[in-house]
Amino acid sequence: MIDIQGVSKSYQRKTALNNATMKLEQGKIVGLLGPNGSGKTTLLRILVSELRADSGSVSIDGEKLSPALKAHISGLTTSDFMPAGMTIQEAADTYESFFNDFDMERFHQLLKEVDLSPDMKIGSLSKGMKSKYALALAISRKAKLIVLDEPLDGVDPVAREEILRLISSGFSQDSTLLVTSHLINELERLLDEVYFIRDGEIRYIGDVETIRAEKKMSLDELYREVYRR
Amino acid sequence: MTALLKYEYKKLKKNVLWSLITILIFATFFLVTGYFSGQRINWEMPLLLQILGIVSFIGLAILMILTFVAPFISSLTLFYHDLNDKHAVFEAYIPEPGWKRLLAKYIVYFLYILAGISLSGALAFLTFTVIKMAAPPNVQFHLDSNLKYILESPEMASGLFLEIAKYILNSAVGFMPIIVFVNFFFTLYAVIRHKIKGAVPVTFLTGAVAGISLSWLFDMLFAEQVGWFTGSILGLDPEMIFTFILCAIAFIWIARMLDTKTELK
């Protein structure tokens, strides 16, 4: 169980996240959906220790966020985080040397699925290719929590499809996946649960199947309805 | 720790490989031109050869200074990049405590500086050899016999090599407190950058005040003692011990900030 309790974060005087609270269960793909600048990335960057919360706490199975706990969190907040001179294989080797839960075999399988070769230089990859290789790296770890920030952002529709396929085939039921996007429609079919976010305020919406059955509307329509009021 | 050291080494290799190759190419060029133009240097030889000889020796001197100082300066910037570049994101993911990450960096920086000083020393030796060849026969004989005298006496030869090794080690150790000091303020900047509007000037001012205060404190406490590069850094004199304690405090503080306080852009 991943427990995010009352997390707040401000950049000088601007509040980016206000008292964010989420409970994420194992085996679920959870979407944090909202427009650009709503606070999604800030929360994910706090989870992977790129930023620090001003207040509140994050714990995984009761253990508070610490350098040791990073071993159980696999993050992807940017696809551009390895030196451009490295090959995909070298990046994977670096991952393997730091993360005991990294599964090289699984990584190679995922690479094959998206037509990437381990000997490709990272610097020569297009934005879409970079997103795919970085995603393969992140989900090849058997981490308790996997966070993906805007994995569909800035890539063409074909690459988007491949990324969605990659997430769904690479996801293990032993993990919890928290994924953000402002492209609500595209991500909808992947999600088990959903939270909406606007102006740093997080709102639990519920189980996606139940929402569809009860409200008979898409998440995108629901988002518009929730924030129109 | 091995994984961290390997990772730091890979980053360093990527950063310095081309600079090292360039330095070696230039050094070889200057040594060869210095040898051919300098060995018979006199006012009757063609002007172009005279200029080439002079340029070669100036070039070698510049390369010596560069190889001596550049590893130190790039060790400072490497740490800055680790907190600010794209790969800083990956470093934030690494599930190792700050002290281990920092120690791996400092081991690599120290070896890098040591290698730079040794390379500078090797260049100095080769330059000396070329100059010796260019010297008039009577001076050449004098230098040869002096060197022969030193090398023929085992005590003097081993003493000379020991002194050179001590000097190299002293110089490398002498750079480390400066690196720790500057790194402390790079880390402090990464802590306050999202909290304070003028984080850059605030960090700079804090660093300047701390630098001046420490310099004043050292003057007060150790006024009678000699400085870093002339004194025995490897010996356990009070200044050395005091510096070591300050570095240890700064190291622990930086490591703690890396674990719980630093934020990326």
Tab-separated table of C-alpha atoms in Angstrom:
chain	number	residue	atom	x	y	z
A	1	MET	CA	0.000	0.000	0.000
A	2	ILE	CA	1.342	3.414	-0.954
A	3	ASP	CA	0.145	6.100	1.400
A	4	ILE	CA	0.479	9.762	0.468
A	5	GLN	CA	-0.710	11.885	3.385
A	6	GLY	CA	-1.274	15.656	3.289
A	7	VAL	CA	1.635	16.436	0.974
A	8	SER	CA	2.061	20.146	0.203
A	9	LYS	CA	4.656	21.921	-1.865
A	10	SER	CA	5.210	25.570	-2.740
A	11	TYR	CA	7.686	27.214	-5.085
A	12	GLN	CA	8.477	30.403	-3.175
A	13	ARG	CA	4.970	31.873	-2.820
A	14	LYS	CA	3.241	29.755	-5.460
A	15	THR	CA	1.448	26.695	-4.129
A	16	ALA	CA	1.955	23.725	-6.443
A	17	LEU	CA	0.413	21.042	-4.289
A	18	ASN	CA	-2.008	21.500	-1.450
A	19	ASN	CA	-2.554	18.778	1.127
A	20	ALA	CA	-2.440	15.937	-1.415
A	21	THR	CA	-3.711	12.646	-0.067
A	22	MET	CA	-3.830	9.372	-1.982
A	23	LYS	CA	-3.956	5.690	-1.132
A	24	LEU	CA	-2.689	3.417	-3.870
A	25	GLU	CA	-3.224	-0.320	-3.779
A	26	GLN	CA	-0.959	-3.018	-5.143
A	27	GLY	CA	-1.757	-4.358	-8.621
A	28	LYS	CA	-3.583	-1.225	-9.738
A	29	ILE	CA	-2.866	1.285	-12.446
A	30	VAL	CA	-3.877	4.650	-11.060
A	31	GLY	CA	-4.249	7.762	-13.163
A	32	LEU	CA	-3.611	11.262	-11.876
A	33	LEU	CA	-5.278	13.404	-14.489
A	34	GLY	CA	-5.338	17.110	-14.894
A	35	PRO	CA	-4.241	19.981	-17.129
A	36	ASN	CA	-0.682	21.240	-17.521
A	37	GLY	CA	0.530	23.116	-14.442
A	38	SER	CA	-2.003	21.488	-12.129
A	39	GLY	CA	0.604	19.881	-9.814
A	40	LYS	CA	0.820	16.337	-11.247
A	41	THR	CA	4.525	16.457	-12.008
A	42	THR	CA	5.318	18.076	-8.656
A	43	LEU	CA	3.740	15.142	-6.805
A	44	LEU	CA	5.568	12.568	-8.915
A	45	ARG	CA	8.869	14.386	-8.517
A	46	ILE	CA	8.373	14.317	-4.749
A	47	LEU	CA	7.771	10.546	-4.917
A	48	VAL	CA	11.083	9.984	-6.743
A	49	SER	CA	13.018	12.429	-4.483
A	50	GLU	CA	13.646	15.044	-7.161
A	51	LEU	CA	11.742	17.495	-4.965
A	52	ARG	CA	10.957	17.548	-1.235
A	53	ALA	CA	7.553	18.040	0.284
A	54	ASP	CA	7.140	21.076	2.560
A	55	SER	CA	4.793	19.032	4.721
A	56	GLY	CA	3.051	15.680	4.759
A	57	SER	CA	4.427	12.195	4.324
A	58	VAL	CA	4.811	9.391	1.815
A	59	SER	CA	5.158	5.773	2.872
A	60	ILE	CA	5.292	2.411	1.160
A	61	ASP	CA	3.998	-0.491	3.240
A	62	GLY	CA	4.402	1.688	6.322
A	63	GLU	CA	8.006	2.705	5.579
A	64	LYS	CA	8.638	6.440	5.181
A	65	LEU	CA	10.381	7.880	2.095
A	66	SER	CA	14.193	7.582	2.509
A	67	PRO	CA	17.263	6.870	0.335
A	68	ALA	CA	16.852	3.135	1.063
A	69	LEU	CA	13.181	3.196	0.053
A	70	LYS	CA	14.164	4.469	-3.407
A	71	ALA	CA	15.051	0.829	-4.135
A	72	HIS	CA	11.287	0.170	-4.258
A	73	ILE	CA	10.329	3.126	-6.446
A	74	SER	CA	10.841	3.184	-10.182
A	75	GLY	CA	10.458	6.618	-11.658
A	76	LEU	CA	10.168	8.182	-15.042
A	77	THR	CA	9.729	11.927	-14.917
A	78	THR	CA	11.765	12.610	-18.050
A	79	SER	CA	13.032	10.380	-20.834
A	80	ASP	CA	16.243	12.373	-21.070
A	81	PHE	CA	18.149	11.310	-17.977
A	82	MET	CA	21.034	9.221	-19.251
A	83	PRO	CA	24.144	10.575	-21.009
A	84	ALA	CA	23.547	10.893	-24.773
A	85	GLY	CA	26.800	9.070	-25.539
A	86	MET	CA	25.530	5.858	-23.917
A	87	THR	CA	23.894	3.053	-25.837
A	88	ILE	CA	20.540	1.667	-24.650
A	89	GLN	CA	22.398	-1.422	-23.410
A	90	GLU	CA	24.863	0.683	-21.380
A	91	ALA	CA	21.941	2.534	-19.802
A	92	ALA	CA	20.353	-0.825	-18.927
A	93	ASP	CA	23.661	-2.068	-17.475
A	94	THR	CA	23.827	1.064	-15.294
A	95	TYR	CA	20.263	0.406	-14.143
A	96	GLU	CA	21.076	-3.221	-13.398
A	97	SER	CA	24.099	-2.231	-11.309
A	98	PHE	CA	22.010	0.018	-9.043
A	99	PHE	CA	18.639	-1.707	-8.905
A	100	ASN	CA	18.508	-5.323	-7.783
A	101	ASP	CA	14.940	-5.613	-9.062
A	102	PHE	CA	15.877	-4.752	-12.642
A	103	ASP	CA	15.000	-7.590	-15.018
A	104	MET	CA	17.308	-7.478	-18.060
A	105	GLU	CA	15.453	-10.232	-19.881
A	106	ARG	CA	12.160	-8.426	-19.522
A	107	PHE	CA	13.811	-5.210	-20.676
A	108	HIS	CA	15.072	-6.863	-23.885
A	109	GLN	CA	11.609	-8.313	-24.523
A	110	LEU	CA	10.005	-4.900	-24.123
A	111	LEU	CA	12.612	-3.326	-26.412
A	112	LYS	CA	11.801	-5.895	-29.088
A	113	GLU	CA	8.101	-5.125	-28.772
A	114	VAL	CA	8.752	-1.506	-29.694
A	115	ASP	CA	11.400	-2.210	-32.350
A	116	LEU	CA	14.365	-0.762	-30.514
A	117	SER	CA	17.813	-2.284	-30.510
A	118	PRO	CA	20.115	-2.324	-27.416
A	119	ASP	CA	23.068	-1.030	-29.432
A	120	MET	CA	21.303	2.200	-30.440
A	121	LYS	CA	22.909	5.383	-29.082
A	122	ILE	CA	20.585	7.349	-26.804
A	123	GLY	CA	21.670	10.597	-28.462
A	124	SER	CA	20.453	9.347	-31.851
A	125	LEU	CA	16.922	8.449	-30.686
A	126	SER	CA	13.859	10.521	-31.596
A	127	LYS	CA	11.627	11.843	-28.798
A	128	GLY	CA	9.170	8.970	-29.248
A	129	MET	CA	11.942	6.362	-29.252
A	130	LYS	CA	13.477	7.926	-26.159
A	131	SER	CA	10.115	7.767	-24.381
A	132	LYS	CA	9.802	4.085	-25.276
A	133	TYR	CA	13.292	3.048	-24.159
A	134	ALA	CA	12.996	5.057	-20.908
A	135	LEU	CA	9.596	3.539	-20.234
A	136	ALA	CA	10.991	0.051	-20.867
A	137	LEU	CA	13.757	0.807	-18.337
A	138	ALA	CA	11.272	2.006	-15.723
A	139	ILE	CA	8.814	-0.863	-16.032
A	140	SER	CA	11.493	-3.549	-16.226
A	141	ARG	CA	12.003	-3.058	-12.526
A	142	LYS	CA	9.912	-5.107	-10.125
A	143	ALA	CA	9.404	-2.047	-7.945
A	144	LYS	CA	6.540	-1.641	-5.489
A	145	LEU	CA	5.704	1.749	-6.961
A	146	ILE	CA	6.217	2.798	-10.562
A	147	VAL	CA	5.557	6.426	-11.428
A	148	LEU	CA	5.272	7.634	-15.004
A	149	ASP	CA	4.920	11.316	-15.715
A	150	GLU	CA	3.171	12.195	-18.959
A	151	PRO	CA	4.459	9.157	-20.884
A	152	LEU	CA	2.356	10.172	-23.910
A	153	ASP	CA	3.468	13.770	-24.007
A	154	GLY	CA	5.029	15.035	-27.230
A	155	VAL	CA	4.925	11.746	-29.120
A	156	ASP	CA	3.054	10.925	-32.325
A	157	PRO	CA	-0.161	8.827	-32.300
A	158	VAL	CA	1.618	5.646	-33.457
A	159	ALA	CA	4.210	5.929	-30.701
A	160	ARG	CA	1.412	6.655	-28.211
A	161	GLU	CA	-0.232	3.367	-29.078
A	162	GLU	CA	3.048	1.539	-28.637
A	163	ILE	CA	3.653	3.224	-25.282
A	164	LEU	CA	0.197	2.251	-24.037
A	165	ARG	CA	0.813	-1.329	-25.212
A	166	LEU	CA	4.190	-1.297	-23.467
A	167	ILE	CA	2.680	-0.126	-20.183
A	168	SER	CA	-0.076	-2.694	-20.283
A	169	SER	CA	2.215	-5.637	-21.206
A	170	GLY	CA	5.048	-4.588	-18.902
A	171	PHE	CA	2.953	-3.951	-15.808
A	172	SER	CA	3.242	-6.547	-13.063
A	173	GLN	CA	0.458	-7.198	-10.553
A	174	ASP	CA	3.073	-6.997	-7.756
A	175	SER	CA	3.483	-3.271	-8.420
A	176	THR	CA	1.378	-0.159	-8.226
A	177	LEU	CA	1.554	2.154	-11.202
A	178	LEU	CA	0.833	5.848	-10.853
A	179	VAL	CA	0.618	7.575	-14.195
A	180	THR	CA	-0.125	11.205	-14.992
A	181	SER	CA	-1.426	12.725	-18.164
A	182	HIS	CA	-3.327	15.661	-19.492
A	183	LEU	CA	-4.389	13.447	-22.408
A	184	ILE	CA	-7.265	11.923	-20.468
A	185	ASN	CA	-8.981	10.153	-23.381
A	186	GLU	CA	-5.874	8.311	-24.495
A	187	LEU	CA	-4.989	6.962	-21.081
A	188	GLU	CA	-8.500	6.034	-19.965
A	189	ARG	CA	-8.569	2.398	-21.150
A	190	LEU	CA	-5.420	1.609	-19.167
A	191	LEU	CA	-6.612	2.801	-15.774
A	192	ASP	CA	-8.130	0.981	-12.802
A	193	GLU	CA	-8.583	4.017	-10.575
A	194	VAL	CA	-8.481	7.709	-11.140
A	195	TYR	CA	-7.729	10.910	-9.286
A	196	PHE	CA	-8.277	14.360	-10.749
A	197	ILE	CA	-6.052	17.290	-9.953
A	198	ARG	CA	-6.450	21.017	-10.486
A	199	ASP	CA	-4.554	23.938	-8.951
A	200	GLY	CA	-2.691	21.558	-6.658
A	201	GLU	CA	-5.854	20.064	-5.185
A	202	ILE	CA	-6.301	16.307	-5.618
A	203	ARG	CA	-9.713	14.713	-5.756
A	204	TYR	CA	-10.444	10.972	-5.637
A	205	ILE	CA	-12.865	10.045	-8.350
A	206	GLY	CA	-12.983	6.273	-8.008
A	207	ASP	CA	-12.866	3.051	-9.898
A	208	VAL	CA	-12.909	3.636	-13.666
A	209	GLU	CA	-15.248	0.708	-14.464
A	210	THR	CA	-17.774	1.889	-11.876
A	211	ILE	CA	-17.608	5.450	-13.185
A	212	ARG	CA	-18.282	4.266	-16.722
A	213	ALA	CA	-21.145	2.011	-15.615
A	214	GLU	CA	-22.795	4.488	-13.285
A	215	LYS	CA	-22.202	7.834	-14.949
A	216	LYS	CA	-22.131	6.572	-18.530
A	217	MET	CA	-19.526	9.071	-19.553
A	218	SER	CA	-15.843	9.086	-20.397
A	219	LEU	CA	-13.222	10.336	-17.929
A	220	ASP	CA	-12.661	13.346	-20.146
A	221	GLU	CA	-16.341	14.259	-19.993
A	222	LEU	CA	-16.386	13.624	-16.265
A	223	TYR	CA	-13.338	15.869	-15.766
A	224	ARG	CA	-15.076	18.694	-17.604
A	225	GLU	CA	-18.205	18.169	-15.560
A	226	VAL	CA	-16.396	18.047	-12.218
A	227	TYR	CA	-14.491	21.252	-12.808
A	228	ARG	CA	-17.279	23.153	-14.562
A	229	ARG	CA	-19.115	23.484	-11.271
B	1	MET	CA	30.134	1.149	-3.695
B	2	THR	CA	31.656	-0.541	-6.760
B	3	ALA	CA	28.618	0.399	-8.849
B	4	LEU	CA	28.870	4.016	-7.702
B	5	LEU	CA	32.603	4.168	-8.457
B	6	LYS	CA	32.041	2.652	-11.898
B	7	TYR	CA	29.260	5.140	-12.610
B	8	GLU	CA	31.392	8.107	-11.511
B	9	TYR	CA	34.311	6.830	-13.584
B	10	LYS	CA	32.089	6.473	-16.672
B	11	LYS	CA	30.835	10.055	-16.270
B	12	LEU	CA	34.382	11.344	-15.823
B	13	LYS	CA	35.665	9.389	-18.822
B	14	LYS	CA	32.920	10.838	-20.980
B	15	ASN	CA	33.805	14.352	-19.806
B	16	VAL	CA	37.588	14.270	-20.018
B	17	LEU	CA	38.450	11.736	-22.710
B	18	TRP	CA	38.582	14.232	-25.573
B	19	SER	CA	40.386	16.871	-23.485
B	20	LEU	CA	43.012	14.282	-22.555
B	21	ILE	CA	43.460	13.163	-26.162
B	22	THR	CA	43.795	16.825	-27.258
B	23	ILE	CA	46.394	17.508	-24.553
B	24	LEU	CA	48.398	14.422	-25.533
B	25	ILE	CA	48.326	15.349	-29.238
B	26	PHE	CA	49.488	18.909	-28.485
B	27	ALA	CA	52.117	17.681	-26.015
B	28	THR	CA	53.531	15.242	-28.570
B	29	PHE	CA	53.534	17.964	-31.225
B	30	PHE	CA	55.310	20.488	-28.962
B	31	LEU	CA	57.832	17.921	-27.762
B	32	VAL	CA	58.682	16.879	-31.323
B	33	THR	CA	58.891	20.472	-32.631
B	34	GLY	CA	60.754	21.488	-29.461
B	35	TYR	CA	63.219	18.666	-30.014
B	36	PHE	CA	63.882	19.427	-33.686
B	37	SER	CA	63.855	23.202	-33.529
B	38	GLY	CA	65.267	23.618	-30.056
B	39	GLN	CA	68.176	21.235	-30.053
B	40	ARG	CA	70.364	23.562	-32.091
B	41	ILE	CA	68.707	26.811	-31.047
B	42	ASN	CA	70.888	29.816	-31.876
B	43	TRP	CA	70.462	33.205	-33.509
B	44	GLU	CA	71.778	32.018	-36.864
B	45	MET	CA	69.025	29.478	-37.459
B	46	PRO	CA	65.983	30.444	-39.603
B	47	LEU	CA	63.468	32.731	-37.869
B	48	LEU	CA	60.640	30.245	-38.376
B	49	LEU	CA	62.561	27.539	-36.509
B	50	GLN	CA	63.425	29.988	-33.728
B	51	ILE	CA	59.740	30.923	-33.339
B	52	LEU	CA	58.691	27.268	-33.489
B	53	GLY	CA	61.190	26.442	-30.739
B	54	ILE	CA	59.945	29.243	-28.495
B	55	VAL	CA	56.271	28.445	-29.199
B	56	SER	CA	56.912	24.785	-28.378
B	57	PHE	CA	58.358	25.556	-24.963
B	58	ILE	CA	55.641	28.101	-24.145
B	59	GLY	CA	53.048	25.559	-25.318
B	60	LEU	CA	54.540	22.873	-23.106
B	61	ALA	CA	54.514	25.238	-20.123
B	62	ILE	CA	50.827	26.038	-20.739
B	63	LEU	CA	50.001	22.335	-21.055
B	64	MET	CA	51.805	21.634	-17.795
B	65	ILE	CA	49.755	24.276	-15.973
B	66	LEU	CA	46.557	23.042	-17.633
B	67	THR	CA	47.068	19.400	-16.707
B	68	PHE	CA	47.920	20.482	-13.155
B	69	VAL	CA	44.900	22.739	-12.613
B	70	ALA	CA	42.209	21.447	-15.012
B	71	PRO	CA	41.265	18.271	-13.061
B	72	PHE	CA	40.727	20.399	-9.962
B	73	ILE	CA	38.514	22.899	-11.788
B	74	SER	CA	36.546	20.212	-13.593
B	75	SER	CA	36.043	18.325	-10.301
B	76	LEU	CA	34.243	21.440	-9.070
B	77	THR	CA	32.067	21.694	-12.168
B	78	LEU	CA	31.348	17.934	-12.267
B	79	PHE	CA	29.607	18.119	-8.908
B	80	TYR	CA	27.626	21.165	-10.044
B	81	HIS	CA	26.471	19.250	-13.138
B	82	ASP	CA	25.489	16.283	-10.973
B	83	LEU	CA	22.974	18.519	-9.229
B	84	ASN	CA	21.791	20.478	-12.240
B	85	ASP	CA	22.104	18.546	-15.498
B	86	LYS	CA	19.699	16.050	-17.041
B	87	HIS	CA	21.457	13.095	-15.422
B	88	ALA	CA	20.747	14.656	-11.994
B	89	VAL	CA	17.330	12.990	-12.306
B	90	PHE	CA	18.931	9.556	-12.500
B	91	GLU	CA	21.164	10.365	-9.526
B	92	ALA	CA	18.044	11.198	-7.528
B	93	TYR	CA	16.728	7.676	-8.266
B	94	ILE	CA	19.857	5.900	-6.977
B	95	PRO	CA	18.962	4.069	-3.751
B	96	GLU	CA	22.245	4.760	-1.963
B	97	PRO	CA	22.798	7.076	1.007
B	98	GLY	CA	24.285	10.502	0.312
B	99	TRP	CA	27.592	9.766	2.057
B	100	LYS	CA	28.279	6.801	-0.219
B	101	ARG	CA	27.442	8.770	-3.351
B	102	LEU	CA	29.628	11.626	-2.175
B	103	LEU	CA	32.509	9.370	-1.172
B	104	ALA	CA	32.489	7.693	-4.603
B	105	LYS	CA	32.615	11.127	-6.242
B	106	TYR	CA	35.505	12.285	-4.045
B	107	ILE	CA	37.532	9.111	-4.588
B	108	VAL	CA	37.201	9.583	-8.354
B	109	TYR	CA	37.951	13.340	-8.153
B	110	PHE	CA	41.046	12.653	-6.025
B	111	LEU	CA	42.397	10.034	-8.430
B	112	TYR	CA	41.620	12.345	-11.347
B	113	ILE	CA	43.539	15.224	-9.729
B	114	LEU	CA	46.387	12.857	-8.848
B	115	ALA	CA	46.538	11.677	-12.464
B	116	GLY	CA	46.516	15.292	-13.693
B	117	ILE	CA	49.399	16.304	-11.418
B	118	SER	CA	51.365	13.184	-12.389
B	119	LEU	CA	50.794	13.936	-16.070
B	120	SER	CA	51.923	17.499	-15.467
B	121	GLY	CA	55.049	16.125	-13.764
B	122	ALA	CA	55.710	13.764	-16.675
B	123	LEU	CA	55.368	16.684	-19.085
B	124	ALA	CA	57.793	18.713	-16.977
B	125	PHE	CA	60.300	15.861	-17.111
B	126	LEU	CA	59.970	15.494	-20.895
B	127	THR	CA	60.271	19.266	-21.348
B	128	PHE	CA	63.396	19.237	-19.195
B	129	THR	CA	64.822	16.475	-21.374
B	130	VAL	CA	64.144	18.464	-24.539
B	131	ILE	CA	65.575	21.664	-23.007
B	132	LYS	CA	68.651	19.698	-21.934
B	133	MET	CA	69.174	18.669	-25.524
B	134	ALA	CA	68.857	22.265	-26.644
B	135	ALA	CA	71.386	23.522	-24.102
B	136	PRO	CA	74.977	24.323	-25.060
B	137	PRO	CA	77.373	21.328	-24.656
B	138	ASN	CA	79.010	22.583	-21.421
B	139	VAL	CA	75.625	23.112	-19.686
B	140	GLN	CA	74.418	19.799	-21.097
B	141	PHE	CA	77.426	18.035	-19.576
B	142	HIS	CA	76.818	19.744	-16.243
B	143	LEU	CA	73.123	18.711	-16.160
B	144	ASP	CA	73.976	15.168	-17.252
B	145	SER	CA	76.603	14.722	-14.595
B	146	ASN	CA	74.301	16.130	-11.891
B	147	LEU	CA	71.493	13.776	-12.882
B	148	LYS	CA	73.940	10.883	-13.145
B	149	TYR	CA	75.251	11.669	-9.654
B	150	ILE	CA	71.719	11.619	-8.199
B	151	LEU	CA	70.696	8.436	-9.983
B	152	GLU	CA	73.907	6.608	-9.128
B	153	SER	CA	73.347	7.110	-5.402
B	154	PRO	CA	70.452	4.831	-4.342
B	155	GLU	CA	69.652	6.976	-1.276
B	156	MET	CA	69.512	10.182	-3.296
B	157	ALA	CA	67.527	8.581	-6.120
B	158	SER	CA	64.948	7.039	-3.786
B	159	GLY	CA	64.870	10.297	-1.779
B	160	LEU	CA	64.185	12.251	-4.960
B	161	PHE	CA	61.389	9.922	-6.059
B	162	LEU	CA	59.896	9.949	-2.568
B	163	GLU	CA	59.959	13.758	-2.545
B	164	ILE	CA	58.271	13.865	-5.974
B	165	ALA	CA	55.616	11.355	-4.852
B	166	LYS	CA	55.047	13.330	-1.641
B	167	TYR	CA	54.737	16.572	-3.590
B	168	ILE	CA	52.194	15.028	-5.975
B	169	LEU	CA	50.179	13.575	-3.089
B	170	ASN	CA	50.435	16.818	-1.093
B	171	SER	CA	49.158	18.871	-4.008
B	172	ALA	CA	46.247	16.510	-4.673
B	173	VAL	CA	45.267	16.418	-0.994
B	174	GLY	CA	45.599	20.209	-0.873
B	175	PHE	CA	42.921	20.635	-3.538
B	176	MET	CA	40.339	18.499	-1.733
B	177	PRO	CA	39.311	20.958	1.051
B	178	ILE	CA	38.625	23.614	-1.607
B	179	ILE	CA	36.474	21.133	-3.532
B	180	VAL	CA	34.514	20.182	-0.394
B	181	PHE	CA	34.038	23.873	0.473
B	182	VAL	CA	32.734	24.842	-2.977
B	183	ASN	CA	30.589	21.690	-3.223
B	184	PHE	CA	28.962	22.615	0.073
B	185	PHE	CA	27.636	25.828	-1.471
B	186	PHE	CA	26.557	24.112	-4.710
B	187	THR	CA	24.538	21.756	-2.495
B	188	LEU	CA	23.172	24.625	-0.436
B	189	TYR	CA	22.002	26.270	-3.657
B	190	ALA	CA	20.185	23.034	-4.624
B	191	VAL	CA	18.457	23.152	-1.230
B	192	ILE	CA	17.206	26.734	-1.395
B	193	ARG	CA	16.623	27.264	-5.116
B	194	HIS	CA	12.846	26.669	-4.937
B	195	LYS	CA	12.447	28.377	-1.555
B	196	ILE	CA	14.213	31.708	-1.958
B	197	LYS	CA	13.824	34.048	-4.912
B	198	GLY	CA	17.423	35.265	-5.087
B	199	ALA	CA	18.945	31.841	-4.386
B	200	VAL	CA	22.045	32.496	-6.544
B	201	PRO	CA	23.163	35.766	-4.885
B	202	VAL	CA	22.230	34.444	-1.432
B	203	THR	CA	24.386	31.331	-1.955
B	204	PHE	CA	27.205	33.407	-3.401
B	205	LEU	CA	27.142	35.846	-0.492
B	206	THR	CA	26.963	33.066	2.101
B	207	GLY	CA	29.918	31.378	0.410
B	208	ALA	CA	31.920	34.603	0.331
B	209	VAL	CA	31.217	35.336	4.016
B	210	ALA	CA	32.108	31.764	5.001
B	211	GLY	CA	35.295	31.895	2.903
B	212	ILE	CA	36.441	35.178	4.416
B	213	SER	CA	35.576	34.024	7.945
B	214	LEU	CA	37.470	30.756	7.529
B	215	SER	CA	40.468	32.535	6.072
B	216	TRP	CA	40.426	34.953	9.056
B	217	LEU	CA	40.093	32.031	11.464
B	218	PHE	CA	43.028	30.195	9.871
B	219	ASP	CA	45.141	33.361	10.032
B	220	MET	CA	44.313	33.752	13.725
B	221	LEU	CA	44.958	30.147	14.657
B	222	PHE	CA	47.849	29.259	12.404
B	223	ALA	CA	49.563	32.554	11.612
B	224	GLU	CA	53.016	31.084	12.247
B	225	GLN	CA	52.556	28.112	10.004
B	226	VAL	CA	53.380	27.667	6.324
B	227	GLY	CA	50.752	27.329	3.621
B	228	TRP	CA	49.199	24.340	1.898
B	229	PHE	CA	51.673	23.625	-0.838
B	230	THR	CA	54.831	24.323	1.107
B	231	GLY	CA	53.826	22.790	4.402
B	232	SER	CA	53.500	19.141	5.209
B	233	ILE	CA	49.885	18.424	4.422
B	234	LEU	CA	50.396	14.730	4.966
B	235	GLY	CA	51.943	15.335	8.371
B	236	LEU	CA	49.618	15.715	11.336
B	237	ASP	CA	50.138	19.391	12.135
B	238	PRO	CA	47.317	21.310	13.882
B	239	GLU	CA	46.254	23.142	10.706
B	240	MET	CA	45.946	19.842	8.875
B	241	ILE	CA	43.883	18.326	11.677
B	242	PHE	CA	41.641	21.402	11.883
B	243	THR	CA	41.115	21.383	8.104
B	244	PHE	CA	40.346	17.681	8.206
B	245	ILE	CA	37.723	18.208	10.926
B	246	LEU	CA	36.102	21.046	8.927
B	247	CYS	CA	36.064	18.879	5.799
B	248	ALA	CA	34.522	15.973	7.724
B	249	ILE	CA	31.761	18.246	9.062
B	250	ALA	CA	31.119	19.666	5.581
B	251	PHE	CA	31.104	16.157	4.098
B	252	ILE	CA	28.503	14.890	6.584
B	253	TRP	CA	26.430	18.041	6.081
B	254	ILE	CA	26.512	17.749	2.261
B	255	ALA	CA	25.601	14.048	2.477
B	256	ARG	CA	22.668	14.858	4.759
B	257	MET	CA	21.458	17.596	2.400
B	258	LEU	CA	21.710	15.169	-0.540
B	259	ASP	CA	19.586	12.656	1.359
B	260	THR	CA	16.822	14.910	2.589
B	261	LYS	CA	17.026	18.484	1.323
B	262	THR	CA	18.371	18.949	-2.212
B	263	GLU	CA	15.914	19.570	-5.023
B	264	LEU	CA	16.393	19.457	-8.751
B	265	LYS	CA	15.541	22.310	-11.104
